Amino acid sequence: MYGLVNKAIEDLICKEFGEDKWDEIVEDSDIGVDGFISMDNYDDDITYSLVASISKILGLSPEQVLQTFGKFWTTYTASKGYESILLMTGDNIEEFLFNIDELHSRITVTYPEMTPPKFTTHKITDNHFELEYRSDRSGLAPMVIGLLEGIGERFNKEVSVSQISTIESDGVDKFSFIIN
Ligand code: HEM
């Protein structure tokens, strides 16, 4: 994945646990990279190794690490120059949930080799949505839970997000998104 993602992981860890912990994590992960460039494309294994080492060193499950990272992502990207794209994505939660693919399409101008996930959103009621998530990558569903929680936070709404099904073979994960 693009360095932007790995850099965000680094920023999150340094902010919450300090640079010494980050150095320990990098050493443990054996990724052989010291510092990421946002616009460089890195092997996905680097991201997965970082998540595994963070989990080991901080005593969190990999799912917790991914969910926490997902929740951080919207505020992180907003602070790194993408607030205008986030604004274009939606003035309210409903609009935003229907436009995530469009958001990534806009990003591909900057990151041409990215392989973004695909989302299909269904409106169940005014406060209840279901989202299908498709990705070429595996194991990132917990990150999606955090991302959706982060969208709730962006719009100052209490939301409950849960995964309602996994069909591993089709690469489709389904989520329920409720605005409380
Ligand atoms: C302005 C905000 C955003 C930017 C700049 C951005 C950019 C990116 C980039 C560069 C990647 C790495 C893909 C690659 O290198 O192949 C990525 C991955 C991802 N993005 Fe976004 N994104 C944004 C917002 C969102 C939002 C709001 C969601 C909400 C669901 C989302 C969901 C994901 C997921 C789940 C991945 C992991 C890759 C995968 O599932 O295969 N992103 N994004």
JSON list of C-alpha atoms and ligand atoms in Angstrom, two decimals:
[
{"chain": "A", "resi": 1, "resn": "MET", "atom": "CA", "xyz": [0.00, 0.00, 0.00]},
{"chain": "A", "resi": 2, "resn": "TYR", "atom": "CA", "xyz": [1.03, 3.56, -0.48]},
{"chain": "A", "resi": 3, "resn": "GLY", "atom": "CA", "xyz": [3.34, 5.07, 2.14]},
{"chain": "A", "resi": 4, "resn": "LEU", "atom": "CA", "xyz": [0.53, 7.38, 3.24]},
{"chain": "A", "resi": 5, "resn": "VAL", "atom": "CA", "xyz": [-1.02, 4.41, 5.06]},
{"chain": "A", "resi": 6, "resn": "ASN", "atom": "CA", "xyz": [2.21, 3.27, 6.75]},
{"chain": "A", "resi": 7, "resn": "LYS", "atom": "CA", "xyz": [3.06, 6.84, 7.71]},
{"chain": "A", "resi": 8, "resn": "ALA", "atom": "CA", "xyz": [-0.36, 7.19, 9.33]},
{"chain": "A", "resi": 9, "resn": "ILE", "atom": "CA", "xyz": [0.33, 4.05, 11.37]},
{"chain": "A", "resi": 10, "resn": "GLU", "atom": "CA", "xyz": [3.68, 5.54, 12.43]},
{"chain": "A", "resi": 11, "resn": "ASP", "atom": "CA", "xyz": [2.06, 8.86, 13.40]},
{"chain": "A", "resi": 12, "resn": "LEU", "atom": "CA", "xyz": [-0.65, 7.13, 15.41]},
{"chain": "A", "resi": 13, "resn": "ILE", "atom": "CA", "xyz": [1.84, 5.02, 17.39]},
{"chain": "A", "resi": 14, "resn": "CYS", "atom": "CA", "xyz": [4.24, 7.92, 18.01]},
{"chain": "A", "resi": 15, "resn": "LYS", "atom": "CA", "xyz": [1.38, 10.16, 19.14]},
{"chain": "A", "resi": 16, "resn": "GLU", "atom": "CA", "xyz": [-0.18, 7.60, 21.49]},
{"chain": "A", "resi": 17, "resn": "PHE", "atom": "CA", "xyz": [2.87, 5.64, 22.71]},
{"chain": "A", "resi": 18, "resn": "GLY", "atom": "CA", "xyz": [6.01, 7.62, 21.84]},
{"chain": "A", "resi": 19, "resn": "GLU", "atom": "CA", "xyz": [8.84, 7.29, 19.34]},
{"chain": "A", "resi": 20, "resn": "ASP", "atom": "CA", "xyz": [10.75, 4.70, 21.39]},
{"chain": "A", "resi": 21, "resn": "LYS", "atom": "CA", "xyz": [7.82, 2.29, 21.11]},
{"chain": "A", "resi": 22, "resn": "TRP", "atom": "CA", "xyz": [7.67, 2.92, 17.36]},
{"chain": "A", "resi": 23, "resn": "ASP", "atom": "CA", "xyz": [11.41, 2.14, 17.02]},
{"chain": "A", "resi": 24, "resn": "GLU", "atom": "CA", "xyz": [10.85, -1.09, 18.95]},
{"chain": "A", "resi": 25, "resn": "ILE", "atom": "CA", "xyz": [7.97, -2.00, 16.62]},
{"chain": "A", "resi": 26, "resn": "VAL", "atom": "CA", "xyz": [9.97, -1.30, 13.46]},
{"chain": "A", "resi": 27, "resn": "GLU", "atom": "CA", "xyz": [12.84, -3.44, 14.76]},
{"chain": "A", "resi": 28, "resn": "ASP", "atom": "CA", "xyz": [10.53, -6.29, 15.69]},
{"chain": "A", "resi": 29, "resn": "SER", "atom": "CA", "xyz": [8.73, -6.21, 12.35]},
{"chain": "A", "resi": 30, "resn": "ASP", "atom": "CA", "xyz": [11.94, -6.68, 10.40]},
{"chain": "A", "resi": 31, "resn": "ILE", "atom": "CA", "xyz": [10.59, -4.59, 7.52]},
{"chain": "A", "resi": 32, "resn": "GLY", "atom": "CA", "xyz": [13.98, -3.11, 6.76]},
{"chain": "A", "resi": 33, "resn": "VAL", "atom": "CA", "xyz": [12.48, 0.32, 6.06]},
{"chain": "A", "resi": 34, "resn": "ASP", "atom": "CA", "xyz": [13.20, 3.40, 8.11]},
{"chain": "A", "resi": 35, "resn": "GLY", "atom": "CA", "xyz": [10.68, 6.15, 7.32]},
{"chain": "A", "resi": 36, "resn": "PHE", "atom": "CA", "xyz": [7.98, 6.08, 4.65]},
{"chain": "A", "resi": 37, "resn": "ILE", "atom": "CA", "xyz": [7.33, 8.32, 1.67]},
{"chain": "A", "resi": 38, "resn": "SER", "atom": "CA", "xyz": [3.58, 8.96, 1.19]},
{"chain": "A", "resi": 39, "resn": "MET", "atom": "CA", "xyz": [3.68, 8.68, -2.60]},
{"chain": "A", "resi": 40, "resn": "ASP", "atom": "CA", "xyz": [5.82, 5.53, -2.75]},
{"chain": "A", "resi": 41, "resn": "ASN", "atom": "CA", "xyz": [4.04, 2.21, -3.16]},
{"chain": "A", "resi": 42, "resn": "TYR", "atom": "CA", "xyz": [5.16, -0.42, -0.60]},
{"chain": "A", "resi": 43, "resn": "ASP", "atom": "CA", "xyz": [4.52, -4.13, -0.48]},
{"chain": "A", "resi": 44, "resn": "ASP", "atom": "CA", "xyz": [1.36, -4.95, 1.52]},
{"chain": "A", "resi": 45, "resn": "ASP", "atom": "CA", "xyz": [3.47, -7.32, 3.65]},
{"chain": "A", "resi": 46, "resn": "ILE", "atom": "CA", "xyz": [5.08, -4.27, 5.27]},
{"chain": "A", "resi": 47, "resn": "THR", "atom": "CA", "xyz": [1.72, -3.04, 6.55]},
{"chain": "A", "resi": 48, "resn": "TYR", "atom": "CA", "xyz": [0.69, -6.51, 7.74]},
{"chain": "A", "resi": 49, "resn": "SER", "atom": "CA", "xyz": [4.07, -6.97, 9.53]},
{"chain": "A", "resi": 50, "resn": "LEU", "atom": "CA", "xyz": [3.68, -3.61, 11.26]},
{"chain": "A", "resi": 51, "resn": "VAL", "atom": "CA", "xyz": [0.19, -4.54, 12.47]},
{"chain": "A", "resi": 52, "resn": "ALA", "atom": "CA", "xyz": [1.51, -7.90, 13.78]},
{"chain": "A", "resi": 53, "resn": "SER", "atom": "CA", "xyz": [4.37, -6.23, 15.69]},
{"chain": "A", "resi": 54, "resn": "ILE", "atom": "CA", "xyz": [2.17, -3.47, 17.11]},
{"chain": "A", "resi": 55, "resn": "SER", "atom": "CA", "xyz": [-0.20, -6.18, 18.31]},
{"chain": "A", "resi": 56, "resn": "LYS", "atom": "CA", "xyz": [2.64, -8.15, 19.92]},
{"chain": "A", "resi": 57, "resn": "ILE", "atom": "CA", "xyz": [4.42, -5.20, 21.55]},
{"chain": "A", "resi": 58, "resn": "LEU", "atom": "CA", "xyz": [1.35, -3.32, 22.78]},
{"chain": "A", "resi": 59, "resn": "GLY", "atom": "CA", "xyz": [-0.56, -6.45, 23.80]},
{"chain": "A", "resi": 60, "resn": "LEU", "atom": "CA", "xyz": [-3.58, -5.68, 21.59]},
{"chain": "A", "resi": 61, "resn": "SER", "atom": "CA", "xyz": [-5.25, -8.03, 19.16]},
{"chain": "A", "resi": 62, "resn": "PRO", "atom": "CA", "xyz": [-4.52, -7.38, 15.45]},
{"chain": "A", "resi": 63, "resn": "GLU", "atom": "CA", "xyz": [-8.26, -6.63, 15.08]},
{"chain": "A", "resi": 64, "resn": "GLN", "atom": "CA", "xyz": [-8.03, -3.93, 17.79]},
{"chain": "A", "resi": 65, "resn": "VAL", "atom": "CA", "xyz": [-4.98, -2.41, 16.08]},
{"chain": "A", "resi": 66, "resn": "LEU", "atom": "CA", "xyz": [-6.76, -2.27, 12.70]},
{"chain": "A", "resi": 67, "resn": "GLN", "atom": "CA", "xyz": [-9.97, -0.86, 14.18]},
{"chain": "A", "resi": 68, "resn": "THR", "atom": "CA", "xyz": [-8.10, 1.86, 16.09]},
{"chain": "A", "resi": 69, "resn": "PHE", "atom": "CA", "xyz": [-6.14, 2.72, 12.96]},
{"chain": "A", "resi": 70, "resn": "GLY", "atom": "CA", "xyz": [-9.32, 2.88, 10.87]},
{"chain": "A", "resi": 71, "resn": "LYS", "atom": "CA", "xyz": [-10.92, 5.29, 13.34]},
{"chain": "A", "resi": 72, "resn": "PHE", "atom": "CA", "xyz": [-7.82, 7.51, 13.20]},
{"chain": "A", "resi": 73, "resn": "TRP", "atom": "CA", "xyz": [-7.72, 7.56, 9.37]},
{"chain": "A", "resi": 74, "resn": "THR", "atom": "CA", "xyz": [-10.39, 10.19, 8.64]},
{"chain": "A", "resi": 75, "resn": "THR", "atom": "CA", "xyz": [-8.92, 12.77, 11.00]},
{"chain": "A", "resi": 76, "resn": "TYR", "atom": "CA", "xyz": [-5.42, 11.91, 9.82]},
{"chain": "A", "resi": 77, "resn": "THR", "atom": "CA", "xyz": [-6.19, 12.37, 6.10]},
{"chain": "A", "resi": 78, "resn": "ALA", "atom": "CA", "xyz": [-8.13, 15.57, 6.90]},
{"chain": "A", "resi": 79, "resn": "SER", "atom": "CA", "xyz": [-4.99, 16.94, 8.57]},
{"chain": "A", "resi": 80, "resn": "LYS", "atom": "CA", "xyz": [-2.77, 15.92, 5.62]},
{"chain": "A", "resi": 81, "resn": "GLY", "atom": "CA", "xyz": [-4.44, 17.96, 2.90]},
{"chain": "A", "resi": 82, "resn": "TYR", "atom": "CA", "xyz": [-7.47, 15.83, 2.07]},
{"chain": "A", "resi": 83, "resn": "GLU", "atom": "CA", "xyz": [-10.12, 17.83, 3.94]},
{"chain": "A", "resi": 84, "resn": "SER", "atom": "CA", "xyz": [-11.43, 19.30, 0.67]},
{"chain": "A", "resi": 85, "resn": "ILE", "atom": "CA", "xyz": [-11.92, 15.81, -0.79]},
{"chain": "A", "resi": 86, "resn": "LEU", "atom": "CA", "xyz": [-13.65, 14.70, 2.41]},
{"chain": "A", "resi": 87, "resn": "LEU", "atom": "CA", "xyz": [-15.94, 17.74, 2.12]},
{"chain": "A", "resi": 88, "resn": "MET", "atom": "CA", "xyz": [-16.80, 16.82, -1.48]},
{"chain": "A", "resi": 89, "resn": "THR", "atom": "CA", "xyz": [-17.65, 13.29, -0.35]},
{"chain": "A", "resi": 90, "resn": "GLY", "atom": "CA", "xyz": [-20.64, 14.35, 1.70]},
{"chain": "A", "resi": 91, "resn": "ASP", "atom": "CA", "xyz": [-22.35, 17.06, 3.77]},
{"chain": "A", "resi": 92, "resn": "ASN", "atom": "CA", "xyz": [-23.95, 14.42, 5.95]},
{"chain": "A", "resi": 93, "resn": "ILE", "atom": "CA", "xyz": [-23.38, 10.79, 6.90]},
{"chain": "A", "resi": 94, "resn": "GLU", "atom": "CA", "xyz": [-25.81, 9.35, 4.37]},
{"chain": "A", "resi": 95, "resn": "GLU", "atom": "CA", "xyz": [-24.26, 11.16, 1.42]},
{"chain": "A", "resi": 96, "resn": "PHE", "atom": "CA", "xyz": [-20.77, 10.27, 2.65]},
{"chain": "A", "resi": 97, "resn": "LEU", "atom": "CA", "xyz": [-21.58, 6.55, 2.95]},
{"chain": "A", "resi": 98, "resn": "PHE", "atom": "CA", "xyz": [-22.80, 6.46, -0.64]},
{"chain": "A", "resi": 99, "resn": "ASN", "atom": "CA", "xyz": [-19.71, 8.24, -2.01]},
{"chain": "A", "resi": 100, "resn": "ILE", "atom": "CA", "xyz": [-16.70, 6.36, -0.61]},
{"chain": "A", "resi": 101, "resn": "ASP", "atom": "CA", "xyz": [-15.81, 4.87, -4.02]},
{"chain": "A", "resi": 102, "resn": "GLU", "atom": "CA", "xyz": [-15.99, 8.33, -5.56]},
{"chain": "A", "resi": 103, "resn": "LEU", "atom": "CA", "xyz": [-13.64, 9.59, -2.84]},
{"chain": "A", "resi": 104, "resn": "HIS", "atom": "CA", "xyz": [-11.09, 6.91, -3.74]},
{"chain": "A", "resi": 105, "resn": "SER", "atom": "CA", "xyz": [-11.50, 7.69, -7.46]},
{"chain": "A", "resi": 106, "resn": "ARG", "atom": "CA", "xyz": [-10.48, 11.27, -6.71]},
{"chain": "A", "resi": 107, "resn": "ILE", "atom": "CA", "xyz": [-7.49, 9.97, -4.74]},
{"chain": "A", "resi": 108, "resn": "THR", "atom": "CA", "xyz": [-6.26, 7.81, -7.63]},
{"chain": "A", "resi": 109, "resn": "VAL", "atom": "CA", "xyz": [-5.21, 11.00, -9.39]},
{"chain": "A", "resi": 110, "resn": "THR", "atom": "CA", "xyz": [-2.54, 11.37, -6.70]},
{"chain": "A", "resi": 111, "resn": "TYR", "atom": "CA", "xyz": [-1.95, 7.64, -6.14]},
{"chain": "A", "resi": 112, "resn": "PRO", "atom": "CA", "xyz": [-2.36, 6.11, -9.62]},
{"chain": "A", "resi": 113, "resn": "GLU", "atom": "CA", "xyz": [-1.30, 2.58, -8.68]},
{"chain": "A", "resi": 114, "resn": "MET", "atom": "CA", "xyz": [-3.61, 2.23, -5.72]},
{"chain": "A", "resi": 115, "resn": "THR", "atom": "CA", "xyz": [-6.04, -0.68, -5.54]},
{"chain": "A", "resi": 116, "resn": "PRO", "atom": "CA", "xyz": [-8.86, 0.76, -3.47]},
{"chain": "A", "resi": 117, "resn": "PRO", "atom": "CA", "xyz": [-11.65, -1.32, -1.95]},
{"chain": "A", "resi": 118, "resn": "LYS", "atom": "CA", "xyz": [-15.24, -1.08, -3.27]},
{"chain": "A", "resi": 119, "resn": "PHE", "atom": "CA", "xyz": [-18.26, -0.25, -1.15]},
{"chain": "A", "resi": 120, "resn": "THR", "atom": "CA", "xyz": [-21.95, -0.81, -1.91]},
{"chain": "A", "resi": 121, "resn": "THR", "atom": "CA", "xyz": [-24.27, 1.02, 0.46]},
{"chain": "A", "resi": 122, "resn": "HIS", "atom": "CA", "xyz": [-27.93, 0.16, 1.10]},
{"chain": "A", "resi": 123, "resn": "LYS", "atom": "CA", "xyz": [-30.30, 2.40, 3.00]},
{"chain": "A", "resi": 124, "resn": "ILE", "atom": "CA", "xyz": [-32.49, 0.33, 5.33]},
{"chain": "A", "resi": 125, "resn": "THR", "atom": "CA", "xyz": [-34.09, 3.25, 7.24]},
{"chain": "A", "resi": 126, "resn": "ASP", "atom": "CA", "xyz": [-33.11, 6.91, 7.78]},
{"chain": "A", "resi": 127, "resn": "ASN", "atom": "CA", "xyz": [-30.75, 5.79, 10.56]},
{"chain": "A", "resi": 128, "resn": "HIS", "atom": "CA", "xyz": [-29.76, 2.34, 9.42]},
{"chain": "A", "resi": 129, "resn": "PHE", "atom": "CA", "xyz": [-27.47, 1.44, 6.53]},
{"chain": "A", "resi": 130, "resn": "GLU", "atom": "CA", "xyz": [-25.79, -1.74, 5.37]},
{"chain": "A", "resi": 131, "resn": "LEU", "atom": "CA", "xyz": [-22.47, -1.67, 3.55]},
{"chain": "A", "resi": 132, "resn": "GLU", "atom": "CA", "xyz": [-20.79, -4.34, 1.48]},
{"chain": "A", "resi": 133, "resn": "TYR", "atom": "CA", "xyz": [-17.02, -4.12, 1.36]},
{"chain": "A", "resi": 134, "resn": "ARG", "atom": "CA", "xyz": [-14.95, -5.78, -1.36]},
{"chain": "A", "resi": 135, "resn": "SER", "atom": "CA", "xyz": [-11.18, -5.78, -1.38]},
{"chain": "A", "resi": 136, "resn": "ASP", "atom": "CA", "xyz": [-8.35, -7.64, -3.08]},
{"chain": "A", "resi": 137, "resn": "ARG", "atom": "CA", "xyz": [-6.76, -7.80, 0.38]},
{"chain": "A", "resi": 138, "resn": "SER", "atom": "CA", "xyz": [-7.72, -10.05, 3.24]},
{"chain": "A", "resi": 139, "resn": "GLY", "atom": "CA", "xyz": [-8.13, -9.42, 6.94]},
{"chain": "A", "resi": 140, "resn": "LEU", "atom": "CA", "xyz": [-8.91, -5.70, 6.83]},
{"chain": "A", "resi": 141, "resn": "ALA", "atom": "CA", "xyz": [-12.58, -5.87, 7.89]},
{"chain": "A", "resi": 142, "resn": "PRO", "atom": "CA", "xyz": [-11.77, -4.61, 11.44]},
{"chain": "A", "resi": 143, "resn": "MET", "atom": "CA", "xyz": [-10.21, -1.53, 9.83]},
{"chain": "A", "resi": 144, "resn": "VAL", "atom": "CA", "xyz": [-13.51, -0.90, 8.04]},
{"chain": "A", "resi": 145, "resn": "ILE", "atom": "CA", "xyz": [-15.36, -0.96, 11.39]},
{"chain": "A", "resi": 146, "resn": "GLY", "atom": "CA", "xyz": [-12.97, 1.73, 12.66]},
{"chain": "A", "resi": 147, "resn": "LEU", "atom": "CA", "xyz": [-13.29, 3.74, 9.44]},
{"chain": "A", "resi": 148, "resn": "LEU", "atom": "CA", "xyz": [-17.07, 3.75, 9.69]},
{"chain": "A", "resi": 149, "resn": "GLU", "atom": "CA", "xyz": [-16.86, 4.80, 13.37]},
{"chain": "A", "resi": 150, "resn": "GLY", "atom": "CA", "xyz": [-14.52, 7.59, 12.28]},
{"chain": "A", "resi": 151, "resn": "ILE", "atom": "CA", "xyz": [-17.11, 8.79, 9.76]},
{"chain": "A", "resi": 152, "resn": "GLY", "atom": "CA", "xyz": [-19.67, 8.95, 12.60]},
{"chain": "A", "resi": 153, "resn": "GLU", "atom": "CA", "xyz": [-17.19, 10.98, 14.64]},
{"chain": "A", "resi": 154, "resn": "ARG", "atom": "CA", "xyz": [-16.58, 13.35, 11.73]},
{"chain": "A", "resi": 155, "resn": "PHE", "atom": "CA", "xyz": [-20.30, 14.19, 11.71]},
{"chain": "A", "resi": 156, "resn": "ASN", "atom": "CA", "xyz": [-20.53, 14.28, 15.53]},
{"chain": "A", "resi": 157, "resn": "LYS", "atom": "CA", "xyz": [-22.93, 11.36, 15.63]},
{"chain": "A", "resi": 158, "resn": "GLU", "atom": "CA", "xyz": [-23.02, 8.34, 17.95]},
{"chain": "A", "resi": 159, "resn": "VAL", "atom": "CA", "xyz": [-22.95, 5.32, 15.68]},
{"chain": "A", "resi": 160, "resn": "SER", "atom": "CA", "xyz": [-22.98, 1.55, 16.22]},
{"chain": "A", "resi": 161, "resn": "VAL", "atom": "CA", "xyz": [-21.08, -0.43, 13.62]},
{"chain": "A", "resi": 162, "resn": "SER", "atom": "CA", "xyz": [-20.96, -4.19, 13.44]},
{"chain": "A", "resi": 163, "resn": "GLN", "atom": "CA", "xyz": [-19.95, -6.83, 10.96]},
{"chain": "A", "resi": 164, "resn": "ILE", "atom": "CA", "xyz": [-22.96, -8.88, 9.96]},
{"chain": "A", "resi": 165, "resn": "SER", "atom": "CA", "xyz": [-21.42, -11.42, 7.64]},
{"chain": "A", "resi": 166, "resn": "THR", "atom": "CA", "xyz": [-18.25, -12.58, 6.02]},
{"chain": "A", "resi": 167, "resn": "ILE", "atom": "CA", "xyz": [-18.19, -14.50, 2.82]},
{"chain": "A", "resi": 168, "resn": "GLU", "atom": "CA", "xyz": [-14.46, -15.04, 2.60]},
{"chain": "A", "resi": 169, "resn": "SER", "atom": "CA", "xyz": [-14.52, -16.87, -0.72]},
{"chain": "A", "resi": 170, "resn": "ASP", "atom": "CA", "xyz": [-16.32, -13.98, -2.47]},
{"chain": "A", "resi": 171, "resn": "GLY", "atom": "CA", "xyz": [-14.21, -11.39, -0.72]},
{"chain": "A", "resi": 172, "resn": "VAL", "atom": "CA", "xyz": [-17.34, -9.62, 0.54]},
{"chain": "A", "resi": 173, "resn": "ASP", "atom": "CA", "xyz": [-17.80, -8.43, 4.12]},
{"chain": "A", "resi": 174, "resn": "LYS", "atom": "CA", "xyz": [-21.10, -6.90, 5.21]},
{"chain": "A", "resi": 175, "resn": "PHE", "atom": "CA", "xyz": [-21.52, -4.24, 7.89]},
{"chain": "A", "resi": 176, "resn": "SER", "atom": "CA", "xyz": [-24.44, -2.70, 9.70]},
{"chain": "A", "resi": 177, "resn": "PHE", "atom": "CA", "xyz": [-24.20, 1.03, 10.41]},
{"chain": "A", "resi": 178, "resn": "ILE", "atom": "CA", "xyz": [-26.74, 2.51, 12.84]},
{"chain": "A", "resi": 179, "resn": "ILE", "atom": "CA", "xyz": [-26.97, 6.17, 13.81]},
{"chain": "A", "resi": 180, "resn": "ASN", "atom": "CA", "xyz": [-28.10, 6.18, 17.47]},
{"chain": "B", "resi": 1, "resn": "HEM", "atom": "C1", "xyz": [-9.49, 11.59, 2.05]},
{"chain": "B", "resi": 1, "resn": "HEM", "atom": "C2", "xyz": [-9.56, 10.45, 2.67]},
{"chain": "B", "resi": 1, "resn": "HEM", "atom": "C3", "xyz": [-8.95, 9.17, 2.16]},
{"chain": "B", "resi": 1, "resn": "HEM", "atom": "C4", "xyz": [-7.77, 8.97, 1.49]},
{"chain": "B", "resi": 1, "resn": "HEM", "atom": "C5", "xyz": [-6.72, 10.02, 1.12]},
{"chain": "B", "resi": 1, "resn": "HEM", "atom": "C6", "xyz": [-7.67, 7.55, 1.22]},
{"chain": "B", "resi": 1, "resn": "HEM", "atom": "C7", "xyz": [-6.62, 6.95, 0.57]},
{"chain": "B", "resi": 1, "resn": "HEM", "atom": "C8", "xyz": [-6.34, 5.61, 0.60]},
{"chain": "B", "resi": 1, "resn": "HEM", "atom": "C9", "xyz": [-5.11, 5.01, 0.13]},
{"chain": "B", "resi": 1, "resn": "HEM", "atom": "C10", "xyz": [-3.93, 5.75, -0.50]},
{"chain": "B", "resi": 1, "resn": "HEM", "atom": "C11", "xyz": [-5.20, 3.67, 0.39]},
{"chain": "B", "resi": 1, "resn": "HEM", "atom": "C12", "xyz": [-4.15, 2.61, 0.07]},
{"chain": "B", "resi": 1, "resn": "HEM", "atom": "C13", "xyz": [-4.55, 1.80, -1.13]},
{"chain": "B", "resi": 1, "resn": "HEM", "atom": "C14", "xyz": [-3.36, 1.28, -1.94]},
{"chain": "B", "resi": 1, "resn": "HEM", "atom": "O1", "xyz": [-2.23, 1.79, -1.76]},
{"chain": "B", "resi": 1, "resn": "HEM", "atom": "O2", "xyz": [-3.56, 0.38, -2.75]},
{"chain": "B", "resi": 1, "resn": "HEM", "atom": "C15", "xyz": [-6.50, 3.44, 1.01]},
{"chain": "B", "resi": 1, "resn": "HEM", "atom": "C16", "xyz": [-6.94, 2.23, 1.42]},
{"chain": "B", "resi": 1, "resn": "HEM", "atom": "C17", "xyz": [-8.16, 2.01, 2.04]},
{"chain": "B", "resi": 1, "resn": "HEM", "atom": "N1", "xyz": [-9.18, 2.92, 2.19]},
{"chain": "B", "resi": 1, "resn": "HEM", "atom": "FE1", "xyz": [-9.07, 4.90, 1.79]},
{"chain": "B", "resi": 1, "resn": "HEM", "atom": "N2", "xyz": [-8.77, 6.91, 1.72]},
{"chain": "B", "resi": 1, "resn": "HEM", "atom": "C18", "xyz": [-9.56, 7.85, 2.32]},
{"chain": "B", "resi": 1, "resn": "HEM", "atom": "C19", "xyz": [-10.76, 7.64, 2.96]},
{"chain": "B", "resi": 1, "resn": "HEM", "atom": "C20", "xyz": [-11.33, 6.42, 3.17]},
{"chain": "B", "resi": 1, "resn": "HEM", "atom": "C21", "xyz": [-12.59, 6.24, 3.81]},
{"chain": "B", "resi": 1, "resn": "HEM", "atom": "C22", "xyz": [-13.51, 7.36, 4.36]},
{"chain": "B", "resi": 1, "resn": "HEM", "atom": "C23", "xyz": [-12.83, 4.93, 3.85]},
{"chain": "B", "resi": 1, "resn": "HEM", "atom": "C24", "xyz": [-14.08, 4.37, 4.44]},
{"chain": "B", "resi": 1, "resn": "HEM", "atom": "C25", "xyz": [-14.57, 3.26, 4.48]},
{"chain": "B", "resi": 1, "resn": "HEM", "atom": "C26", "xyz": [-11.66, 4.25, 3.25]},
{"chain": "B", "resi": 1, "resn": "HEM", "atom": "C27", "xyz": [-11.45, 2.89, 3.14]},
{"chain": "B", "resi": 1, "resn": "HEM", "atom": "C28", "xyz": [-10.23, 2.30, 2.81]},
{"chain": "B", "resi": 1, "resn": "HEM", "atom": "C29", "xyz": [-9.87, 0.91, 3.08]},
{"chain": "B", "resi": 1, "resn": "HEM", "atom": "C30", "xyz": [-10.73, -0.14, 3.77]},
{"chain": "B", "resi": 1, "resn": "HEM", "atom": "C31", "xyz": [-8.55, 0.73, 2.60]},
{"chain": "B", "resi": 1, "resn": "HEM", "atom": "C32", "xyz": [-7.67, -0.54, 2.71]},
{"chain": "B", "resi": 1, "resn": "HEM", "atom": "C33", "xyz": [-7.39, -1.18, 1.42]},
{"chain": "B", "resi": 1, "resn": "HEM", "atom": "C34", "xyz": [-8.29, -2.34, 1.09]},
{"chain": "B", "resi": 1, "resn": "HEM", "atom": "O3", "xyz": [-9.35, -2.52, 1.75]},
{"chain": "B", "resi": 1, "resn": "HEM", "atom": "O4", "xyz": [-7.95, -3.09, 0.16]},
{"chain": "B", "resi": 1, "resn": "HEM", "atom": "N3", "xyz": [-10.79, 5.22, 2.83]},
{"chain": "B", "resi": 1, "resn": "HEM", "atom": "N4", "xyz": [-7.18, 4.63, 1.10]}
]
